[in-house]
Amino acid sequence: MNQLSFFSADSVAPEVADLSGLLAGPGQLVAAADRARVSVVVDAQWRADAIAALIEDAGLVAELTHSEEGSPLVRTGSVPELAVLAVRWTRGAVKAVPSGWVPGPRALRAWVLASGHAEGEGDRFVLGLDPRAPETHAVLAQSLMRAGIAPTLFGTRGASPGLRIVGHRRLLRLVENIGEPPDQQEARAAWPRV
């Protein structure tokens, strides 16, 4: 039986800043005046459902729909509560990682929900990055290191860049932070294992 860390996503109170984990991955942010909206296109409905629950846990309304390509899409409304996140995560109109950002447990969970997947026999785990924001890749690798999880950056010139986490201790640290997977077989298969 696994014992979750005191600092796992399951034991930390939800807040709007948790959505920064979506922005670390493929999530997008649109700001207008004193409002902002966060959205993310994902590859499976279980991901969209879990992200919608995370958004609602943070006190916002989630909208589930589909992208033009037919992929599941989840987004918030354009609300004032996200204006601070927009200021921190953009430089002009470009997504940028805030200086010194360290993903907390619920932000890590959001990142895993948006774009994480197991590789090989489960001995490796990948956190997907936004291919449209290559300037964030190295900074996010450093952010993950500050959270105590040293990744390897790969695929920076391709369509599927990511941060690969290898090793029992690193995977254990990740699992301790993000908590249990959603209760669906697809989610359990994609979740990091130790």
Backbone as CSV, one residue per row, in Angstrom:
resi,resn,N_x,N_y,N_z,CA_x,CA_y,CA_z,C_x,C_y,C_z
1,MET,0.840,-1.180,0.000,0.000,0.000,0.000,0.884,1.242,0.000
2,ASN,0.617,2.172,-0.912,1.381,3.407,-0.987,0.850,4.412,0.000
3,GLN,1.766,5.156,0.605,1.370,6.236,1.498,1.670,7.540,0.784
4,LEU,0.660,8.395,0.652,0.854,9.662,-0.036,1.589,10.646,0.849
5,SER,2.366,11.483,0.218,3.105,12.522,0.909,2.137,13.529,1.528
6,PHE,2.583,14.158,2.604,1.816,15.223,3.226,1.568,16.355,2.243
7,PHE,2.427,16.459,1.231,2.337,17.546,0.272,1.660,17.133,-1.026
8,SER,0.932,16.036,-1.036,0.306,15.595,-2.279,-0.862,16.504,-2.648
9,ALA,-1.232,16.425,-3.919,-2.341,17.230,-4.434,-3.627,16.954,-3.668
10,ASP,-3.742,15.746,-3.117,-4.952,15.392,-2.377,-5.052,16.103,-1.034
11,SER,-3.929,16.632,-0.528,-3.942,17.239,0.795,-3.779,18.760,0.776
12,VAL,-3.689,19.339,-0.425,-3.500,20.786,-0.554,-4.806,21.416,-1.033
13,ALA,-5.181,22.523,-0.420,-6.427,23.200,-0.797,-6.340,23.717,-2.232
14,PRO,-7.408,23.530,-3.020,-7.418,24.016,-4.405,-7.380,25.544,-4.466
15,GLU,-6.736,26.060,-5.516,-6.732,27.496,-5.758,-6.557,27.742,-7.255
16,VAL,-6.867,28.944,-7.684,-6.806,29.301,-9.092,-5.388,29.125,-9.644
17,ALA,-4.367,29.364,-8.840,-2.985,29.226,-9.287,-2.648,27.796,-9.727
18,ASP,-3.441,26.810,-9.318,-3.220,25.425,-9.747,-3.276,25.292,-11.265
19,LEU,-4.031,26.181,-11.912,-4.186,26.112,-13.369,-2.899,26.457,-14.098
20,SER,-1.894,26.947,-13.366,-0.586,27.192,-13.984,-0.002,25.899,-14.534
21,GLY,-0.363,24.755,-13.954,0.100,23.471,-14.471,-0.397,23.190,-15.876
22,LEU,-1.583,23.687,-16.199,-2.087,23.541,-17.572,-1.233,24.358,-18.529
23,LEU,-0.797,25.539,-18.072,0.016,26.415,-18.908,1.437,25.884,-19.065
24,ALA,1.926,25.130,-18.086,3.232,24.488,-18.214,3.195,23.472,-19.351
25,GLY,2.048,22.852,-19.542,1.855,21.927,-20.647,1.292,22.659,-21.855
26,PRO,0.341,22.053,-22.536,-0.175,22.643,-23.775,-1.260,23.696,-23.590
27,GLY,-1.600,24.031,-22.359,-2.666,24.994,-22.113,-2.384,26.366,-22.691
28,GLN,-3.455,27.062,-23.007,-3.369,28.404,-23.586,-4.105,29.388,-22.689
29,LEU,-3.686,30.630,-22.768,-4.270,31.679,-21.960,-4.628,32.848,-22.865
30,VAL,-5.835,33.349,-22.733,-6.258,34.522,-23.495,-6.702,35.574,-22.487
31,ALA,-6.089,36.736,-22.559,-6.416,37.817,-21.634,-7.013,38.986,-22.397
32,ALA,-7.972,39.636,-21.772,-8.591,40.836,-22.327,-8.994,41.729,-21.163
33,ALA,-8.453,42.935,-21.152,-8.723,43.908,-20.087,-8.368,43.278,-18.740
34,ASP,-9.328,43.176,-17.841,-9.058,42.638,-16.502,-9.576,41.219,-16.346
35,ARG,-9.657,40.481,-17.432,-10.166,39.109,-17.417,-9.219,38.197,-18.189
36,ALA,-9.347,36.904,-17.924,-8.561,35.937,-18.690,-9.293,34.606,-18.713
37,ARG,-8.904,33.781,-19.692,-9.470,32.443,-19.857,-8.314,31.475,-20.083
38,VAL,-8.401,30.303,-19.464,-7.439,29.232,-19.676,-8.160,28.114,-20.413
39,SER,-7.499,27.564,-21.435,-8.083,26.434,-22.163,-6.982,25.440,-22.498
40,VAL,-7.387,24.193,-22.679,-6.428,23.161,-23.055,-7.140,22.093,-23.876
41,VAL,-6.504,21.722,-24.974,-6.976,20.616,-25.811,-6.193,19.390,-25.373
42,VAL,-6.901,18.294,-25.137,-6.265,17.068,-24.657,-6.577,15.902,-25.589
43,ASP,-5.914,14.785,-25.360,-6.061,13.645,-26.257,-7.066,12.597,-25.797
44,ALA,-7.706,12.814,-24.649,-8.659,11.820,-24.141,-9.715,12.498,-23.270
45,GLN,-10.900,11.952,-23.295,-11.997,12.533,-22.520,-11.747,12.466,-21.020
46,TRP,-11.092,11.395,-20.547,-10.821,11.303,-19.104,-9.980,12.489,-18.640
47,ARG,-9.063,12.938,-19.500,-8.241,14.094,-19.147,-9.113,15.352,-19.026
48,ALA,-9.965,15.561,-20.007,-10.844,16.741,-19.990,-11.745,16.727,-18.763
49,ASP,-12.304,15.575,-18.436,-13.191,15.468,-17.268,-12.439,15.778,-15.975
50,ALA,-11.224,15.233,-15.844,-10.439,15.463,-14.626,-9.995,16.928,-14.520
51,ILE,-9.641,17.531,-15.645,-9.251,18.952,-15.635,-10.453,19.822,-15.300
52,ALA,-11.619,19.473,-15.829,-12.841,20.220,-15.497,-13.101,20.160,-13.996
53,ALA,-12.897,19.002,-13.390,-13.087,18.869,-11.941,-12.069,19.724,-11.186
54,LEU,-10.833,19.762,-11.658,-9.799,20.578,-11.033,-10.162,22.064,-11.115
55,ILE,-10.664,22.481,-12.270,-11.089,23.877,-12.457,-12.225,24.213,-11.499
56,GLU,-13.186,23.333,-11.394,-14.325,23.586,-10.512,-13.917,23.539,-9.047
57,ASP,-12.962,22.665,-8.693,-12.433,22.651,-7.326,-11.806,23.998,-6.964
58,ALA,-11.236,24.679,-7.973,-10.612,25.984,-7.743,-11.636,27.123,-7.692
59,GLY,-12.912,26.780,-7.809,-13.965,27.781,-7.688,-14.390,28.437,-8.981
60,LEU,-13.982,27.875,-10.124,-14.360,28.437,-11.415,-15.288,27.467,-12.141
61,VAL,-15.934,27.964,-13.168,-16.820,27.130,-13.982,-16.023,26.580,-15.153
62,ALA,-16.141,25.281,-15.379,-15.449,24.630,-16.496,-16.432,24.367,-17.623
63,GLU,-15.952,24.529,-18.831,-16.752,24.222,-20.014,-16.044,23.117,-20.792
64,LEU,-16.767,22.034,-21.051,-16.240,20.924,-21.845,-16.828,20.994,-23.243
65,THR,-15.967,20.927,-24.241,-16.405,20.974,-25.623,-15.377,20.215,-26.458
66,HIS,-15.310,20.492,-27.754,-14.324,19.847,-28.626,-13.657,20.889,-29.514
67,SER,-12.402,20.625,-29.854,-11.669,21.512,-30.758,-12.195,21.316,-32.170
68,GLU,-11.731,22.146,-33.089,-12.140,22.014,-34.491,-11.736,20.660,-35.064
69,GLU,-10.665,20.073,-34.501,-10.198,18.765,-34.962,-10.946,17.617,-34.293
70,GLY,-11.822,17.931,-33.335,-12.611,16.910,-32.657,-12.018,16.396,-31.357
71,SER,-10.908,16.978,-30.902,-10.295,16.562,-29.634,-11.030,17.214,-28.467
72,PRO,-11.033,16.541,-27.302,-11.657,17.154,-26.125,-10.962,18.465,-25.753
73,LEU,-11.764,19.452,-25.412,-11.266,20.770,-25.022,-11.973,21.164,-23.741
74,VAL,-11.214,21.642,-22.791,-11.799,22.140,-21.547,-11.275,23.546,-21.330
75,ARG,-12.165,24.429,-20.868,-11.751,25.815,-20.649,-12.570,26.436,-19.528
76,THR,-12.009,27.514,-19.027,-12.708,28.319,-18.036,-13.484,29.394,-18.789
77,GLY,-14.296,30.134,-18.069,-14.859,31.345,-18.633,-13.789,32.423,-18.605
78,SER,-14.048,33.532,-19.245,-13.158,34.680,-19.168,-13.542,35.436,-17.903
79,VAL,-12.707,35.302,-16.872,-13.072,35.806,-15.539,-11.951,36.639,-14.917
80,PRO,-12.290,37.575,-14.041,-11.285,38.395,-13.359,-10.328,37.581,-12.481
81,GLU,-10.796,36.451,-11.952,-9.970,35.631,-11.068,-8.702,35.120,-11.746
82,LEU,-8.693,35.078,-13.078,-7.535,34.572,-13.815,-6.617,35.681,-14.329
83,ALA,-6.959,36.938,-14.054,-6.163,38.067,-14.552,-4.735,38.033,-14.010
84,VAL,-4.559,37.693,-12.747,-3.217,37.640,-12.155,-2.394,36.533,-12.813
85,LEU,-3.012,35.389,-13.056,-2.331,34.287,-13.736,-1.878,34.734,-15.128
86,ALA,-2.732,35.487,-15.822,-2.400,35.972,-17.165,-1.204,36.916,-17.127
87,VAL,-1.162,37.799,-16.149,-0.044,38.726,-16.023,1.248,37.962,-15.744
88,ARG,1.170,36.970,-14.873,2.376,36.203,-14.521,2.865,35.325,-15.660
89,TRP,1.967,34.766,-16.475,2.327,33.765,-17.472,2.424,34.309,-18.893
90,THR,2.456,35.606,-19.072,2.617,36.152,-20.424,3.639,37.285,-20.424
91,ARG,4.321,37.410,-21.551,5.186,38.547,-21.841,4.684,39.066,-23.165
92,GLY,3.971,40.177,-23.137,3.274,40.647,-24.332,2.137,39.677,-24.607
93,ALA,2.113,39.112,-25.791,1.075,38.132,-26.132,1.627,36.704,-26.126
94,VAL,2.851,36.515,-25.593,3.524,35.222,-25.641,3.510,34.560,-24.263
95,LYS,3.259,33.249,-24.247,3.304,32.500,-22.990,4.734,32.469,-22.472
96,ALA,4.897,32.757,-21.178,6.214,32.771,-20.543,6.082,32.256,-19.118
97,VAL,7.059,31.496,-18.675,7.054,30.950,-17.316,7.483,32.058,-16.350
98,PRO,6.730,32.254,-15.270,7.123,33.278,-14.295,8.497,32.984,-13.697
99,SER,9.257,34.012,-13.440,10.584,33.874,-12.840,10.472,33.143,-11.498
100,GLY,11.287,32.101,-11.354,11.319,31.361,-10.093,10.145,30.443,-9.845
101,TRP,9.290,30.216,-10.841,8.101,29.374,-10.642,8.493,27.955,-10.242
102,VAL,7.832,27.444,-9.210,7.985,26.068,-8.775,6.586,25.470,-8.740
103,PRO,6.341,24.417,-9.520,4.992,23.848,-9.524,4.671,23.159,-8.202
104,GLY,3.563,23.567,-7.601,3.092,22.908,-6.391,2.396,21.598,-6.759
105,PRO,1.958,20.837,-5.771,1.343,19.531,-6.035,0.140,19.587,-6.975
106,ARG,-0.757,20.535,-6.781,-1.948,20.585,-7.631,-1.617,21.114,-9.031
107,ALA,-0.628,21.996,-9.149,-0.189,22.433,-10.477,0.474,21.269,-11.212
108,LEU,1.283,20.477,-10.493,1.875,19.283,-11.104,0.786,18.311,-11.561
109,ARG,-0.229,18.141,-10.737,-1.336,17.254,-11.109,-2.015,17.764,-12.382
110,ALA,-2.242,19.076,-12.458,-2.870,19.650,-13.651,-2.010,19.385,-14.884
111,TRP,-0.700,19.520,-14.737,0.228,19.280,-15.846,0.165,17.823,-16.292
112,VAL,0.161,16.912,-15.326,0.055,15.482,-15.637,-1.274,15.186,-16.325
113,LEU,-2.351,15.764,-15.827,-3.666,15.540,-16.433,-3.714,16.050,-17.869
114,ALA,-3.059,17.172,-18.118,-3.104,17.776,-19.452,-2.247,17.033,-20.463
115,SER,-1.060,16.566,-20.038,-0.141,16.045,-21.060,0.836,14.996,-20.571
116,GLY,0.601,14.403,-19.417,1.526,13.402,-18.911,1.195,12.005,-19.403
117,HIS,2.239,11.203,-19.618,2.005,9.799,-19.980,3.217,8.945,-19.637
118,ALA,2.925,7.694,-19.281,3.973,6.728,-18.973,4.614,6.260,-20.270
119,GLU,5.881,5.909,-20.174,6.618,5.364,-21.308,7.210,4.015,-20.927
120,GLY,7.522,3.226,-21.942,8.161,1.940,-21.713,7.281,1.049,-20.863
121,GLU,7.880,0.427,-19.879,7.151,-0.447,-18.950,6.705,0.334,-17.715
122,GLY,6.568,1.630,-17.866,6.188,2.474,-16.745,7.381,2.968,-15.959
123,ASP,8.599,2.673,-16.456,9.800,3.106,-15.746,10.223,4.524,-16.130
124,ARG,9.471,5.131,-17.033,9.711,6.515,-17.448,8.362,7.229,-17.536
125,PHE,8.410,8.538,-17.336,7.189,9.333,-17.425,7.524,10.635,-18.142
126,VAL,6.605,11.081,-18.989,6.815,12.299,-19.767,5.749,13.332,-19.435
127,LEU,6.197,14.546,-19.177,5.307,15.698,-19.063,5.431,16.456,-20.378
128,GLY,4.328,16.537,-21.116,4.349,17.218,-22.403,4.510,18.718,-22.252
129,LEU,5.158,19.309,-23.241,5.374,20.757,-23.293,4.624,21.336,-24.482
130,ASP,4.484,22.627,-24.509,3.781,23.318,-25.582,4.730,23.529,-26.763
131,PRO,4.506,22.862,-27.897,5.408,23.047,-29.036,5.372,24.468,-29.604
132,ARG,4.311,25.233,-29.288,4.204,26.618,-29.773,4.924,27.606,-28.870
133,ALA,5.484,27.114,-27.752,6.179,27.998,-26.814,7.557,27.423,-26.468
134,PRO,8.440,27.274,-27.468,9.731,26.626,-27.215,10.610,27.357,-26.196
135,GLU,10.410,28.663,-26.050,11.214,29.404,-25.089,10.887,29.035,-23.645
136,THR,9.782,28.331,-23.418,9.420,27.902,-22.062,10.054,26.569,-21.674
137,HIS,10.534,25.795,-22.625,10.949,24.416,-22.361,12.074,24.304,-21.333
138,ALA,13.177,24.995,-21.552,14.308,24.909,-20.621,13.943,25.492,-19.256
139,VAL,13.153,26.555,-19.264,12.735,27.184,-18.003,11.857,26.226,-17.206
140,LEU,10.977,25.493,-17.885,10.120,24.526,-17.191,10.931,23.352,-16.647
141,ALA,11.973,22.943,-17.357,12.859,21.897,-16.839,13.493,22.360,-15.527
142,GLN,13.931,23.619,-15.478,14.508,24.174,-14.249,13.461,24.266,-13.147
143,SER,12.238,24.633,-13.508,11.156,24.720,-12.524,10.883,23.367,-11.893
144,LEU,10.883,22.324,-12.713,10.651,20.975,-12.210,11.809,20.536,-11.314
145,MET,13.030,20.924,-11.661,14.182,20.617,-10.800,14.021,21.280,-9.438
146,ARG,13.526,22.524,-9.424,13.310,23.221,-8.149,12.242,22.523,-7.313
147,ALA,11.368,21.766,-7.968,10.350,20.995,-7.242,10.900,19.650,-6.773
148,GLY,12.181,19.394,-7.065,12.806,18.165,-6.602,12.700,17.002,-7.563
149,ILE,12.352,17.283,-8.817,12.201,16.237,-9.821,13.048,16.637,-11.029
150,ALA,14.202,16.012,-11.194,15.105,16.366,-12.295,14.693,15.635,-13.571
151,PRO,14.289,16.371,-14.608,13.882,15.750,-15.866,14.971,15.890,-16.942
152,THR,14.745,15.208,-18.046,15.559,15.380,-19.238,14.672,16.002,-20.306
153,LEU,15.106,17.095,-20.885,14.371,17.778,-21.942,14.637,17.078,-23.263
154,PHE,13.580,16.812,-24.044,13.763,16.161,-25.347,12.753,16.709,-26.348
155,GLY,13.030,16.486,-27.617,12.098,16.822,-28.691,11.843,18.293,-28.895
156,THR,12.803,19.137,-28.554,12.559,20.580,-28.591,12.309,21.122,-29.994
157,ARG,12.724,20.397,-31.005,12.493,20.872,-32.368,11.357,20.117,-33.045
158,GLY,10.715,19.215,-32.328,9.647,18.424,-32.918,8.270,18.887,-32.487
159,ALA,7.278,18.115,-32.872,5.889,18.448,-32.557,5.469,17.981,-31.168
160,SER,6.307,17.162,-30.518,5.947,16.613,-29.202,7.087,16.756,-28.200
161,PRO,7.460,17.981,-27.845,8.527,18.147,-26.855,8.045,17.723,-25.474
162,GLY,8.986,17.347,-24.622,8.586,16.937,-23.282,9.740,16.915,-22.305
163,LEU,9.376,16.664,-21.072,10.330,16.477,-19.994,10.183,15.025,-19.537
164,ARG,11.244,14.245,-19.696,11.214,12.825,-19.333,11.768,12.658,-17.921
165,ILE,11.030,11.926,-17.116,11.426,11.652,-15.737,11.756,10.168,-15.647
166,VAL,12.982,9.868,-15.230,13.461,8.494,-15.160,14.064,8.266,-13.783
167,GLY,13.825,7.097,-13.230,14.418,6.732,-11.949,13.372,6.621,-10.862
168,HIS,13.573,5.625,-10.025,12.601,5.329,-8.967,12.339,6.524,-8.056
169,ARG,13.392,7.185,-7.587,13.222,8.302,-6.647,12.485,9.475,-7.284
170,ARG,12.825,9.782,-8.510,12.165,10.898,-9.197,10.694,10.586,-9.452
171,LEU,10.426,9.366,-9.898,9.030,8.975,-10.138,8.244,8.950,-8.828
172,LEU,8.877,8.459,-7.767,8.214,8.434,-6.465,7.882,9.852,-6.014
173,ARG,8.815,10.765,-6.191,8.569,12.174,-5.815,7.384,12.746,-6.593
174,LEU,7.329,12.427,-7.903,6.214,12.898,-8.719,4.892,12.317,-8.220
175,VAL,4.859,10.999,-8.010,3.627,10.332,-7.562,3.189,10.854,-6.201
176,GLU,4.145,11.059,-5.303,3.799,11.599,-3.980,3.141,12.968,-4.095
177,ASN,3.535,13.751,-5.079,2.982,15.089,-5.252,1.614,15.087,-5.917
178,ILE,1.437,14.285,-6.950,0.209,14.399,-7.754,-0.954,13.565,-7.240
179,GLY,-0.705,12.634,-6.341,-1.790,11.834,-5.790,-2.228,10.718,-6.727
180,GLU,-3.374,10.172,-6.440,-3.911,9.028,-7.171,-4.478,9.446,-8.525
181,PRO,-4.476,8.531,-9.494,-5.066,8.854,-10.804,-6.587,8.907,-10.724
182,PRO,-7.219,9.540,-11.691,-8.681,9.449,-11.782,-9.078,7.975,-11.884
183,ASP,-10.257,7.653,-11.444,-10.698,6.255,-11.365,-11.196,5.746,-12.719
184,GLN,-10.280,5.658,-13.675,-10.583,5.122,-15.004,-9.366,4.351,-15.475
185,GLN,-9.582,3.278,-16.189,-8.486,2.437,-16.644,-7.482,3.215,-17.497
186,GLU,-7.964,4.041,-18.423,-7.065,4.840,-19.265,-6.175,5.750,-18.427
187,ALA,-6.751,6.341,-17.397,-5.990,7.235,-16.524,-4.936,6.456,-15.756
188,ARG,-5.308,5.301,-15.223,-4.339,4.488,-14.481,-3.181,4.043,-15.366
189,ALA,-3.461,3.745,-16.633,-2.422,3.316,-17.575,-1.465,4.459,-17.909
190,ALA,-1.961,5.686,-17.924,-1.133,6.846,-18.272,-0.364,7.398,-17.068
191,TRP,-0.799,7.049,-15.853,-0.247,7.632,-14.613,1.150,7.095,-14.339
192,PRO,1.995,7.891,-13.710,3.338,7.381,-13.341,3.232,6.255,-12.315
193,ARG,4.144,5.285,-12.454,4.151,4.139,-11.530,5.534,4.009,-10.900
194,VAL,5.540,3.545,-9.672,6.818,3.281,-8.997,6.802,1.890,-8.413
